[in-house]
Tab-separated table of C-alpha atoms and ligand atoms in Angstrom:
chain	number	residue	atom	x	y	z
A	1	MET	CA	59.136	44.138	2.104
A	2	ASN	CA	57.567	40.829	3.138
A	3	GLN	CA	55.202	39.259	0.690
A	4	SER	CA	52.688	36.595	1.740
A	5	PRO	CA	52.723	33.586	-0.615
A	6	GLN	CA	50.374	33.925	-3.625
A	7	PRO	CA	47.180	31.718	-3.042
A	8	ARG	CA	47.079	28.977	-5.559
A	9	PRO	CA	43.957	27.426	-7.031
A	10	PRO	CA	43.641	23.749	-6.590
A	11	ARG	CA	44.747	21.401	-9.300
A	12	GLY	CA	42.298	19.858	-11.673
A	13	VAL	CA	39.985	20.606	-14.556
A	14	PHE	CA	36.911	22.669	-13.395
A	15	ARG	CA	33.992	22.605	-15.853
A	16	GLY	CA	31.306	24.603	-14.143
A	17	HIS	CA	31.266	27.297	-16.764
A	18	GLU	CA	31.483	25.040	-19.771
A	19	ASN	CA	28.728	22.505	-18.814
A	20	PRO	CA	25.330	23.544	-19.967
A	21	ILE	CA	22.799	24.824	-17.599
A	22	ARG	CA	20.165	22.343	-16.339
A	23	PRO	CA	18.098	21.434	-19.374
A	24	PRO	CA	14.327	21.727	-19.116
A	25	GLU	CA	12.158	18.796	-17.870
A	26	ASP	CA	10.472	16.291	-20.089
A	27	SER	CA	7.074	17.870	-20.118
A	28	GLU	CA	5.346	14.955	-21.903
A	29	LEU	CA	6.108	12.698	-18.809
A	30	THR	CA	5.648	15.243	-16.038
A	31	HIS	CA	3.081	17.948	-16.784
A	32	VAL	CA	-0.450	16.918	-15.638
A	33	GLY	CA	-2.724	20.018	-16.195
A	34	LEU	CA	-6.016	19.576	-18.091
A	35	GLY	CA	-5.361	18.955	-21.789
A	36	THR	CA	-1.692	18.077	-21.361
A	37	PRO	CA	-0.698	14.616	-22.704
A	38	CYS	CA	0.322	13.198	-19.251
A	39	GLY	CA	-2.610	14.913	-17.586
A	40	GLU	CA	-5.030	13.234	-19.947
A	41	TYR	CA	-3.319	9.900	-19.383
A	42	TRP	CA	-3.699	10.285	-15.555
A	43	ARG	CA	-7.418	11.205	-16.139
A	44	ARG	CA	-8.082	7.655	-17.308
A	45	PHE	CA	-7.397	6.005	-13.952
A	46	TRP	CA	-9.031	5.718	-10.552
A	47	PHE	CA	-6.637	7.078	-7.818
A	48	PRO	CA	-6.892	8.278	-4.210
A	49	VAL	CA	-7.350	12.089	-3.569
A	50	ALA	CA	-7.892	12.213	0.276
A	51	MET	CA	-8.303	10.168	3.318
A	52	THR	CA	-11.753	9.519	4.595
A	53	GLN	CA	-10.764	11.096	7.965
A	54	GLU	CA	-10.003	14.395	6.277
A	55	VAL	CA	-13.619	14.757	5.241
A	56	THR	CA	-15.453	16.373	8.115
A	57	ASP	CA	-18.513	18.474	8.511
A	58	LEU	CA	-16.791	21.184	6.444
A	59	PRO	CA	-15.850	21.055	2.651
A	60	LEU	CA	-12.246	20.028	1.968
A	61	ARG	CA	-10.357	22.113	-0.437
A	62	ILE	CA	-7.949	20.000	-2.418
A	63	ARG	CA	-5.842	20.409	-5.568
A	64	ILE	CA	-5.344	17.433	-7.852
A	65	LEU	CA	-3.770	17.397	-11.369
A	66	GLY	CA	-3.551	21.080	-11.210
A	67	GLU	CA	-7.345	21.447	-10.673
A	68	ASP	CA	-8.819	23.232	-7.587
A	69	LEU	CA	-11.653	21.085	-6.031
A	70	VAL	CA	-13.837	20.757	-2.960
A	71	LEU	CA	-14.605	17.258	-1.533
A	72	PHE	CA	-17.485	16.791	0.922
A	73	ARG	CA	-19.897	14.277	2.197
A	74	ASP	CA	-23.439	15.528	2.153
A	75	GLY	CA	-26.204	15.102	4.945
A	76	SER	CA	-27.262	11.840	3.201
A	77	GLY	CA	-23.727	10.441	3.299
A	78	ARG	CA	-22.854	10.876	-0.323
A	79	TYR	CA	-19.444	12.188	-1.440
A	80	GLY	CA	-19.244	15.130	-3.791
A	81	LEU	CA	-16.105	16.244	-5.630
A	82	LEU	CA	-16.812	19.627	-7.321
A	83	HIS	CA	-14.832	22.240	-9.123
A	84	MET	CA	-13.873	24.718	-6.389
A	85	HIS	CA	-15.300	27.887	-8.074
A	86	CYS	CA	-18.923	28.413	-8.067
A	87	SER	CA	-20.651	28.543	-11.509
A	88	HIS	CA	-22.344	31.701	-10.627
A	89	ARG	CA	-19.615	34.226	-9.873
A	90	ASN	CA	-16.668	32.012	-8.875
A	91	THR	CA	-16.796	32.185	-5.132
A	92	SER	CA	-14.978	29.134	-3.561
A	93	LEU	CA	-17.173	26.389	-2.561
A	94	GLU	CA	-14.704	25.581	0.329
A	95	PHE	CA	-16.903	28.261	2.131
A	96	GLY	CA	-20.153	26.533	1.077
A	97	LEU	CA	-22.846	25.032	3.208
A	98	ILE	CA	-23.092	21.248	3.076
A	99	GLU	CA	-26.743	20.426	2.604
A	100	GLU	CA	-28.829	17.196	3.190
A	101	ARG	CA	-28.456	16.904	-0.634
A	102	GLY	CA	-25.270	18.384	-2.186
A	103	ILE	CA	-23.788	21.727	-1.176
A	104	SER	CA	-24.730	25.392	-1.499
A	105	CYS	CA	-22.495	28.417	-2.225
A	106	CYS	CA	-22.122	31.067	0.525
A	107	TYR	CA	-22.444	34.093	-1.652
A	108	HIS	CA	-25.892	33.734	-3.303
A	109	GLY	CA	-26.863	30.275	-2.349
A	110	TRP	CA	-26.726	28.344	-5.600
A	111	HIS	CA	-27.355	24.808	-4.524
A	112	TYR	CA	-25.583	21.908	-6.271
A	113	ASP	CA	-26.159	18.221	-6.175
A	114	ILE	CA	-23.096	15.892	-6.209
A	115	ASP	CA	-23.343	15.318	-9.997
A	116	GLY	CA	-23.261	19.073	-10.728
A	117	THR	CA	-27.054	19.499	-11.241
A	118	ILE	CA	-28.005	23.069	-10.018
A	119	LEU	CA	-30.902	22.272	-7.642
A	120	ALA	CA	-31.725	25.882	-6.850
A	121	THR	CA	-30.727	29.539	-7.648
A	122	PRO	CA	-32.601	31.178	-4.727
A	123	GLY	CA	-31.766	34.776	-5.557
A	124	ASP	CA	-33.400	34.331	-8.900
A	125	PRO	CA	-35.759	31.303	-8.671
A	126	GLU	CA	-37.412	31.943	-11.932
A	127	SER	CA	-34.082	31.914	-13.673
A	128	GLY	CA	-33.651	29.485	-16.530
A	129	VAL	CA	-29.972	29.294	-15.796
A	130	ARG	CA	-30.370	25.964	-14.016
A	131	GLU	CA	-31.452	24.385	-17.248
A	132	HIS	CA	-28.320	25.177	-19.235
A	133	VAL	CA	-25.496	25.416	-16.582
A	134	ARG	CA	-24.073	22.165	-15.165
A	135	HIS	CA	-21.262	22.483	-12.528
A	136	GLY	CA	-18.014	20.380	-13.066
A	137	THR	CA	-17.954	17.283	-10.839
A	138	TYR	CA	-16.147	14.001	-10.603
A	139	PRO	CA	-17.279	10.575	-9.433
A	140	VAL	CA	-15.889	9.343	-6.087
A	141	ILE	CA	-15.571	5.900	-4.390
A	142	GLU	CA	-14.848	5.624	-0.766
A	143	TYR	CA	-12.767	2.477	0.077
A	144	GLU	CA	-10.875	1.325	3.094
A	145	GLY	CA	-10.367	4.828	4.479
A	146	LEU	CA	-9.357	6.410	1.180
A	147	VAL	CA	-11.440	8.616	-1.212
A	148	PHE	CA	-10.771	7.617	-4.895
A	149	ALA	CA	-11.703	9.872	-7.782
A	150	TYR	CA	-12.005	9.438	-11.531
A	151	MET	CA	-11.325	12.732	-13.323
A	152	GLY	CA	-11.534	11.679	-16.987
A	153	PRO	CA	-14.288	11.575	-19.701
A	154	SER	CA	-17.349	9.969	-18.448
A	155	ALA	CA	-17.508	7.574	-21.313
A	156	GLU	CA	-13.989	6.130	-20.553
A	157	MET	CA	-14.511	5.433	-16.830
A	158	PRO	CA	-12.824	2.130	-15.924
A	159	GLN	CA	-13.881	-0.338	-13.299
A	160	PHE	CA	-12.503	0.294	-9.995
A	161	PRO	CA	-9.746	-2.379	-9.510
A	162	VAL	CA	-9.673	-4.177	-6.167
A	163	PHE	CA	-6.265	-5.924	-5.853
A	164	ASP	CA	-5.827	-9.072	-3.828
A	165	THR	CA	-3.464	-7.014	-1.637
A	166	PHE	CA	-6.302	-4.607	-0.708
A	167	GLU	CA	-8.198	-7.512	0.896
A	168	LEU	CA	-5.575	-9.932	2.390
A	169	PRO	CA	-6.769	-12.319	5.112
A	170	GLY	CA	-5.455	-11.091	8.380
A	171	GLY	CA	-4.681	-7.761	6.915
A	172	ASP	CA	-5.397	-4.341	8.316
A	173	LEU	CA	-5.082	-1.209	6.184
A	174	VAL	CA	-4.161	2.069	7.911
A	175	PRO	CA	-4.426	5.184	5.628
A	176	TYR	CA	-1.883	7.964	5.375
A	177	SER	CA	-1.150	10.971	3.234
A	178	ILE	CA	2.072	12.965	2.831
A	179	SER	CA	2.457	16.015	0.491
A	180	MET	CA	5.861	16.408	-1.223
A	181	PRO	CA	7.107	19.599	-3.123
A	182	CYS	CA	8.164	17.823	-6.246
A	183	ASN	CA	6.863	16.187	-9.279
A	184	TRP	CA	4.964	12.960	-8.908
A	185	LEU	CA	7.310	10.952	-11.300
A	186	GLN	CA	10.429	11.162	-9.196
A	187	VAL	CA	8.405	9.719	-6.268
A	188	ALA	CA	7.106	6.930	-8.385
A	189	GLU	CA	10.584	6.157	-9.757
A	190	ASN	CA	11.838	5.526	-6.208
A	191	THR	CA	10.096	2.192	-6.019
A	192	THR	CA	11.687	0.959	-9.260
A	193	ASP	CA	15.179	1.627	-7.807
A	194	PRO	CA	16.129	-0.957	-5.096
A	195	ILE	CA	19.858	-0.254	-5.282
A	196	HIS	CA	19.339	2.981	-3.324
A	197	VAL	CA	18.308	0.771	-0.335
A	198	ALA	CA	22.010	-0.284	0.086
A	199	PHE	CA	23.251	3.348	0.051
A	200	LEU	CA	20.530	5.735	1.157
A	201	HIS	CA	19.093	3.419	3.775
A	202	SER	CA	22.163	1.669	4.991
A	203	ARG	CA	25.718	2.455	4.111
A	204	LYS	CA	25.711	6.175	3.811
A	205	ARG	CA	24.355	7.057	7.255
A	206	ASP	CA	22.264	5.392	9.818
A	207	ILE	CA	20.611	2.032	9.140
A	208	HIS	CA	16.917	2.961	8.406
A	209	PHE	CA	15.366	-0.422	8.437
A	210	ALA	CA	17.072	-3.900	8.925
A	211	ASP	CA	20.828	-4.281	9.254
A	212	THR	CA	21.018	-6.661	6.356
A	213	TRP	CA	19.920	-3.938	3.942
A	214	GLY	CA	23.419	-2.705	3.329
A	215	ASP	CA	24.432	-5.515	0.998
A	216	VAL	CA	23.871	-4.742	-2.674
A	217	ARG	CA	21.306	-6.984	-4.199
A	218	LEU	CA	20.947	-8.427	-7.715
A	219	ILE	CA	18.240	-6.763	-9.369
A	220	GLN	CA	15.869	-7.850	-12.212
A	221	TRP	CA	12.954	-6.032	-13.792
A	222	PHE	CA	9.886	-7.658	-15.343
A	223	GLU	CA	7.298	-5.960	-17.553
A	224	GLY	CA	3.749	-6.909	-17.400
A	225	GLU	CA	0.710	-5.588	-19.351
A	226	TRP	CA	-0.304	-2.848	-16.971
A	227	LYS	CA	2.554	-3.042	-14.369
A	228	MET	CA	6.182	-3.661	-13.783
A	229	ASN	CA	7.992	-5.713	-11.026
A	230	VAL	CA	11.380	-5.317	-9.554
A	231	ALA	CA	13.017	-8.485	-7.983
A	232	ALA	CA	15.927	-8.000	-5.685
A	233	SER	CA	17.855	-11.126	-4.623
A	234	LEU	CA	20.301	-11.186	-1.702
A	235	ARG	CA	22.564	-13.991	-0.454
A	236	LEU	CA	22.566	-14.217	3.455
A	237	GLY	CA	24.664	-17.186	4.376
A	238	ASP	CA	22.760	-20.268	3.436
A	239	MET	CA	19.593	-18.391	2.717
A	240	VAL	CA	18.501	-16.410	-0.409
A	241	TRP	CA	16.032	-13.630	0.021
A	242	VAL	CA	13.965	-12.490	-2.991
A	243	ALA	CA	11.892	-9.358	-2.583
A	244	ILE	CA	9.587	-8.372	-5.349
A	245	GLN	CA	8.077	-4.855	-5.469
A	246	GLU	CA	5.405	-3.663	-7.986
A	247	ILE	CA	4.315	-0.585	-9.762
A	248	VAL	CA	1.001	-0.370	-11.492
A	249	TYR	CA	1.076	2.412	-14.031
A	250	PRO	CA	1.110	5.277	-13.600
A	251	ALA	CA	2.051	5.355	-10.041
A	252	ASN	CA	0.660	2.681	-7.647
A	253	GLY	CA	3.481	1.124	-5.763
A	254	SER	CA	3.305	-1.959	-3.593
A	255	VAL	CA	6.156	-2.493	-1.177
A	256	THR	CA	7.091	-5.466	0.851
A	257	TYR	CA	7.162	-5.670	4.628
A	258	LEU	CA	9.423	-2.855	5.802
A	259	TRP	CA	11.415	-4.634	8.646
A	260	GLU	CA	12.153	-7.852	6.652
A	261	ASP	CA	15.753	-8.829	7.192
A	262	GLY	CA	15.687	-12.003	4.931
A	263	THR	CA	17.421	-14.326	7.473
A	264	GLU	CA	14.470	-16.725	8.194
A	265	GLU	CA	12.841	-19.058	5.826
A	266	LYS	CA	9.494	-17.800	4.517
A	267	TYR	CA	7.282	-18.025	1.578
A	268	PHE	CA	5.289	-15.383	-0.208
A	269	THR	CA	4.767	-12.865	2.629
A	270	ARG	CA	3.132	-9.640	1.488
A	271	LEU	CA	3.148	-5.822	1.950
A	272	GLY	CA	4.276	-3.122	4.291
A	273	LEU	CA	2.795	-0.328	2.034
A	274	SER	CA	0.383	0.308	-0.867
A	275	LYS	CA	0.808	3.790	-2.022
A	276	TRP	CA	0.144	6.143	-4.981
A	277	SER	CA	2.073	9.245	-5.820
A	278	VAL	CA	-0.741	11.487	-7.024
A	279	PRO	CA	0.035	14.815	-8.851
A	280	ILE	CA	-1.222	17.865	-6.866
A	281	ASP	CA	0.158	19.926	-9.782
A	282	ASP	CA	3.426	19.814	-11.866
A	283	THR	CA	5.607	20.591	-8.922
A	284	HIS	CA	3.772	18.930	-5.951
A	285	CYS	CA	2.472	15.462	-5.275
A	286	MET	CA	0.800	13.604	-2.475
A	287	VAL	CA	1.965	10.078	-1.474
A	288	ILE	CA	-1.248	8.530	-0.271
A	289	GLY	CA	-2.141	4.919	0.505
A	290	TRP	CA	-2.093	2.517	3.342
A	291	ARG	CA	0.365	1.029	5.813
A	292	HIS	CA	-0.351	-2.703	6.144
A	293	PHE	CA	-0.812	-4.064	9.660
A	294	GLY	CA	-2.197	-7.415	11.009
A	295	ASP	CA	-0.383	-10.633	10.272
A	296	ILE	CA	2.408	-9.084	8.216
A	297	ASP	CA	3.892	-7.116	11.084
A	298	VAL	CA	5.593	-10.159	12.761
A	299	ARG	CA	8.298	-7.936	14.374
A	300	ARG	CA	5.603	-5.595	15.883
A	301	MET	CA	7.526	-2.603	14.668
A	302	GLY	CA	4.537	-0.725	13.260
A	303	ARG	CA	3.108	2.237	15.246
A	304	ARG	CA	-0.308	2.760	13.924
A	305	GLU	CA	-0.924	5.650	16.176
A	306	MET	CA	1.650	7.653	14.314
A	307	ILE	CA	0.047	7.064	10.839
A	308	GLY	CA	-2.077	9.699	9.194
A	309	LYS	CA	-1.933	13.123	7.671
A	310	GLN	CA	1.676	14.174	7.011
A	311	SER	CA	2.917	11.378	9.381
A	312	LEU	CA	4.228	7.844	8.997
A	313	ASP	CA	5.699	5.424	11.625
A	314	PHE	CA	9.144	5.311	10.019
A	315	PRO	CA	11.497	8.221	9.531
A	316	GLY	CA	12.531	10.201	6.424
A	317	GLN	CA	9.264	10.287	4.418
A	318	THR	CA	7.836	13.724	5.424
A	319	GLY	CA	10.528	16.317	5.432
A	320	THR	CA	9.427	17.446	8.839
A	321	GLU	CA	12.624	16.639	10.736
A	322	PRO	CA	14.994	19.695	11.265
A	323	TYR	CA	16.965	20.591	8.240
A	324	SER	CA	20.357	19.823	9.664
A	325	GLU	CA	19.125	16.478	10.799
A	326	ARG	CA	17.871	15.733	7.313
A	327	GLN	CA	21.385	16.876	5.921
A	328	ARG	CA	23.064	14.485	8.473
A	329	ASP	CA	20.799	11.497	7.771
A	330	PRO	CA	18.852	12.046	4.602
A	331	ASN	CA	16.219	9.572	3.543
A	332	ASP	CA	13.589	9.019	0.712
A	333	PHE	CA	12.049	12.501	1.053
A	334	GLU	CA	15.466	14.236	0.647
A	335	ALA	CA	16.541	11.927	-2.266
A	336	THR	CA	13.401	12.491	-4.256
A	337	VAL	CA	12.476	16.115	-3.399
A	338	GLY	CA	16.222	16.930	-3.697
A	339	GLN	CA	16.037	16.162	-7.398
A	340	GLY	CA	14.259	19.560	-7.801
A	341	PRO	CA	10.665	20.667	-8.374
A	342	ILE	CA	10.639	18.711	-11.640
A	343	SER	CA	13.741	16.619	-12.193
A	344	SER	CA	15.665	17.335	-15.502
A	345	HIS	CA	16.069	13.956	-17.205
A	346	ALA	CA	18.402	15.479	-19.797
A	347	ALA	CA	20.807	16.385	-17.021
A	348	GLU	CA	20.982	12.722	-15.697
A	349	ASN	CA	23.464	10.050	-16.620
A	350	LEU	CA	21.494	6.721	-16.167
A	351	VAL	CA	23.488	3.552	-15.588
A	352	VAL	CA	22.509	-0.150	-15.643
A	353	HIS	CA	20.846	-0.112	-12.262
A	354	ASP	CA	18.551	2.524	-13.441
A	355	THR	CA	16.897	0.089	-15.804
A	356	GLY	CA	13.548	0.251	-13.862
A	357	VAL	CA	13.619	3.998	-14.058
A	358	ALA	CA	13.989	3.932	-17.828
A	359	MET	CA	11.405	1.101	-18.104
A	360	LEU	CA	8.795	3.066	-16.088
A	361	ARG	CA	9.284	6.257	-18.202
A	362	ARG	CA	9.132	4.193	-21.429
A	363	ARG	CA	5.864	2.463	-20.438
A	364	LEU	CA	4.366	5.796	-19.243
A	365	ARG	CA	5.254	7.527	-22.569
A	366	GLU	CA	3.591	4.644	-24.437
A	367	GLY	CA	0.437	5.019	-22.321
A	368	ILE	CA	0.517	8.820	-22.684
A	369	ARG	CA	0.797	8.529	-26.450
A	370	ALA	CA	-1.970	5.840	-26.628
A	371	VAL	CA	-4.401	8.113	-24.970
A	372	GLN	CA	-3.339	10.969	-27.269
A	373	SER	CA	-4.075	8.851	-30.275
A	374	GLY	CA	-7.400	7.630	-28.823
A	375	GLU	CA	-6.308	4.115	-28.104
A	376	HIS	CA	-7.229	1.868	-25.242
A	377	VAL	CA	-4.935	1.905	-22.236
A	378	SER	CA	-4.396	-1.481	-20.564
A	379	MET	CA	-5.653	-1.502	-16.915
A	380	PRO	CA	-6.036	-4.079	-14.232
A	381	GLY	CA	-9.288	-5.768	-13.377
A	382	GLN	CA	-11.384	-4.604	-16.383
A	383	ASP	CA	-12.997	-7.961	-16.910
A	384	GLY	CA	-14.273	-7.901	-13.380
A	385	SER	CA	-11.657	-10.346	-12.068
A	386	THR	CA	-9.399	-9.615	-9.105
A	387	PRO	CA	-6.042	-8.267	-10.314
A	388	TYR	CA	-3.144	-9.896	-8.634
A	389	CYS	CA	-0.255	-8.017	-7.169
A	390	TYR	CA	3.151	-9.845	-7.264
A	391	ALA	CA	4.848	-7.982	-4.490
A	392	GLN	CA	6.197	-10.410	-1.877
A	393	SER	CA	9.083	-11.625	0.133
A	394	THR	CA	10.463	-15.257	0.056
A	395	VAL	CA	13.469	-16.466	1.852
A	396	LEU	CA	14.852	-19.828	0.631
A	397	PRO	CA	17.318	-22.231	2.241
A	398	ILE	CA	19.732	-22.500	-0.741
A	399	SER	CA	23.391	-22.702	0.014
A	400	PRO	CA	26.175	-21.507	-2.357
A	401	LYS	CA	27.276	-24.314	-4.607
A	402	PRO	CA	30.941	-25.061	-5.048
A	403	GLY	CA	32.049	-24.309	-8.642
A	404	ARG	CA	28.905	-22.415	-9.361
A	405	ASP	CA	28.756	-18.664	-9.863
A	406	ASP	CA	26.556	-17.493	-6.956
A	407	ASP	CA	25.433	-14.244	-8.546
A	408	GLN	CA	24.211	-16.029	-11.562
A	409	MET	CA	22.457	-18.632	-9.396
A	410	LEU	CA	20.823	-15.711	-7.392
A	411	LEU	CA	19.538	-14.257	-10.604
A	412	GLU	CA	18.141	-17.644	-11.645
A	413	ILE	CA	16.446	-17.970	-8.231
A	414	GLY	CA	14.949	-14.408	-8.455
A	415	LYS	CA	13.526	-15.293	-11.897
A	416	ALA	CA	12.131	-18.593	-10.586
A	417	VAL	CA	10.428	-16.831	-7.688
A	418	TYR	CA	8.893	-14.259	-10.014
A	419	ASP	CA	7.671	-17.001	-12.426
A	420	THR	CA	6.263	-18.965	-9.548
A	421	VAL	CA	4.360	-15.979	-8.238
A	422	ALA	CA	3.064	-15.047	-11.833
A	423	SER	CA	1.945	-18.756	-12.321
A	424	GLY	CA	-0.587	-18.115	-9.501
A	425	ASP	CA	-2.636	-16.027	-11.985
A	426	ALA	CA	-4.269	-19.251	-13.161
A	427	TYR	CA	-6.014	-19.652	-9.859
A	428	SER	CA	-8.525	-17.863	-7.579
A	429	GLU	CA	-7.817	-16.944	-4.000
A	430	PRO	CA	-7.255	-18.524	-1.529
A	431	GLU	CA	-6.173	-21.409	-3.842
A	432	ARG	CA	-3.645	-19.232	-5.594
A	433	THR	CA	-1.770	-18.222	-2.400
A	434	GLU	CA	-1.473	-21.990	-1.415
A	435	LYS	CA	-0.308	-22.954	-4.915
A	436	ILE	CA	2.325	-20.266	-4.882
A	437	ARG	CA	3.540	-21.078	-1.362
A	438	ASP	CA	3.719	-24.832	-2.159
A	439	ALA	CA	5.642	-24.188	-5.373
A	440	LEU	CA	8.057	-21.876	-3.618
A	441	ARG	CA	8.749	-24.527	-1.054
A	442	GLU	CA	9.739	-26.862	-3.766
A	443	LEU	CA	12.409	-24.552	-5.179
A	444	PRO	CA	15.238	-25.455	-2.882
A	445	GLN	CA	14.843	-29.057	-4.105
A	446	ASP	CA	14.730	-27.897	-7.755
A	447	LEU	CA	17.673	-29.465	-9.682
A	448	ARG	CA	18.899	-26.153	-10.711
A	449	PHE	CA	19.489	-24.977	-7.152
A	450	SER	CA	19.861	-28.101	-5.097
A	451	GLY	CA	23.389	-28.968	-6.438
A	452	SER	CA	22.727	-32.592	-5.428
A	453	GLY	CA	21.711	-33.915	-8.821
A	454	THR	CA	18.819	-35.737	-7.126
A	455	ARG	CA	15.399	-34.453	-6.142
A	456	ALA	CA	14.815	-34.490	-2.500
A	457	HIS	CA	11.524	-35.966	-1.141
B	501	FES	S1	-20.953	33.226	-6.415
B	501	FES	FE1	-21.758	31.308	-5.838
B	501	FES	S2	-23.873	31.762	-5.716
B	501	FES	FE2	-23.029	33.569	-6.446
B	502	FE2	FE1	13.804	4.231	0.036
């Protein structure tokens, strides 16, 4: 009788059964509900919760930090951000009627002012309930097409920080908002990890931005008081491109011009994106912020008509492309959401180029624990001054030097650019920008980088 050959398993050591199951998430860094350590930390900052264009003649139901809320603009133009459930019998105020002053509930007409004062209980006008019930509300600031909220204790409310990058001369901010089905932290971490640019955005599939992005850059991370910066330096022939990105804790990222290719000399050009990854709840977040237009968009690649709710003018950010396309050409959305609803840090194996990820987590944990123990959290602009963002691109004409380790020189140039930008803190705008640009123009003549031994004039 003929016997077919016995199927053989492949050679190798297969450890699926022996390796532990995915360990649970780090709840201290990821859970944001009311009363959780990270949730209380987040509730010490101003952050955007919606785009102005989403606020219409109807109440907008939103979920932020695990809380259900309604946002509206009343007849006198004031914004209200109220706990969603009516203080009478919990009907949702998303079905409420916007009044000249505040909003009233559809069910029995309880009428709320934007600060939670109950103005009327029309079914029981004599009731004293108005005197002892106050509805939960949060203060709101509308700024450049975004609605920002502060959801913490009233006594701790910080100043609203207006960075230099929010008001750049020749700038033009276009708001957008994208929801993502994953924890906020993995989205925030993406900005601290510029190595992914070479792989996810270039080498692995299609080139997503500029064709010089496939070269692996030399990365340095710098810690500030309330922020961190990531400098990526790249040699392109006789030019050195230093791009610096920024994260203001907990999750405000500033990203340089998206289509920069680093081939032409330039000094201290600024942003393509300012964005926050705001927790909707533990397993969802919203990337909300601005695309920058105006002078920065020198290649005229931006498409402002594409920017808005769940839409950006470059691919791979929204998860809306067909699944098979996203499998064939994954992008930031797939890389971050693909880590799971809440990434398990204990299942990771961090390497040297994850230094920024580890730094961000450490600094967040310090902030979270500071709030827990009643300490002050360092924040930008609390003395009333303009906080400065360091995110920028500079491309310097500095050739490789014979006999000199070029990687080492790139790191020194990256540090010199960072230090030059940071030295601008001593000045006010517009003098600061001029001083930084002048000092950066001097760098190619710096003895450390000129290789000539003499200073050029
Ligand atoms: S449930 Fe809102 S007024 Fe009764
Ligand atoms: Fe990316």
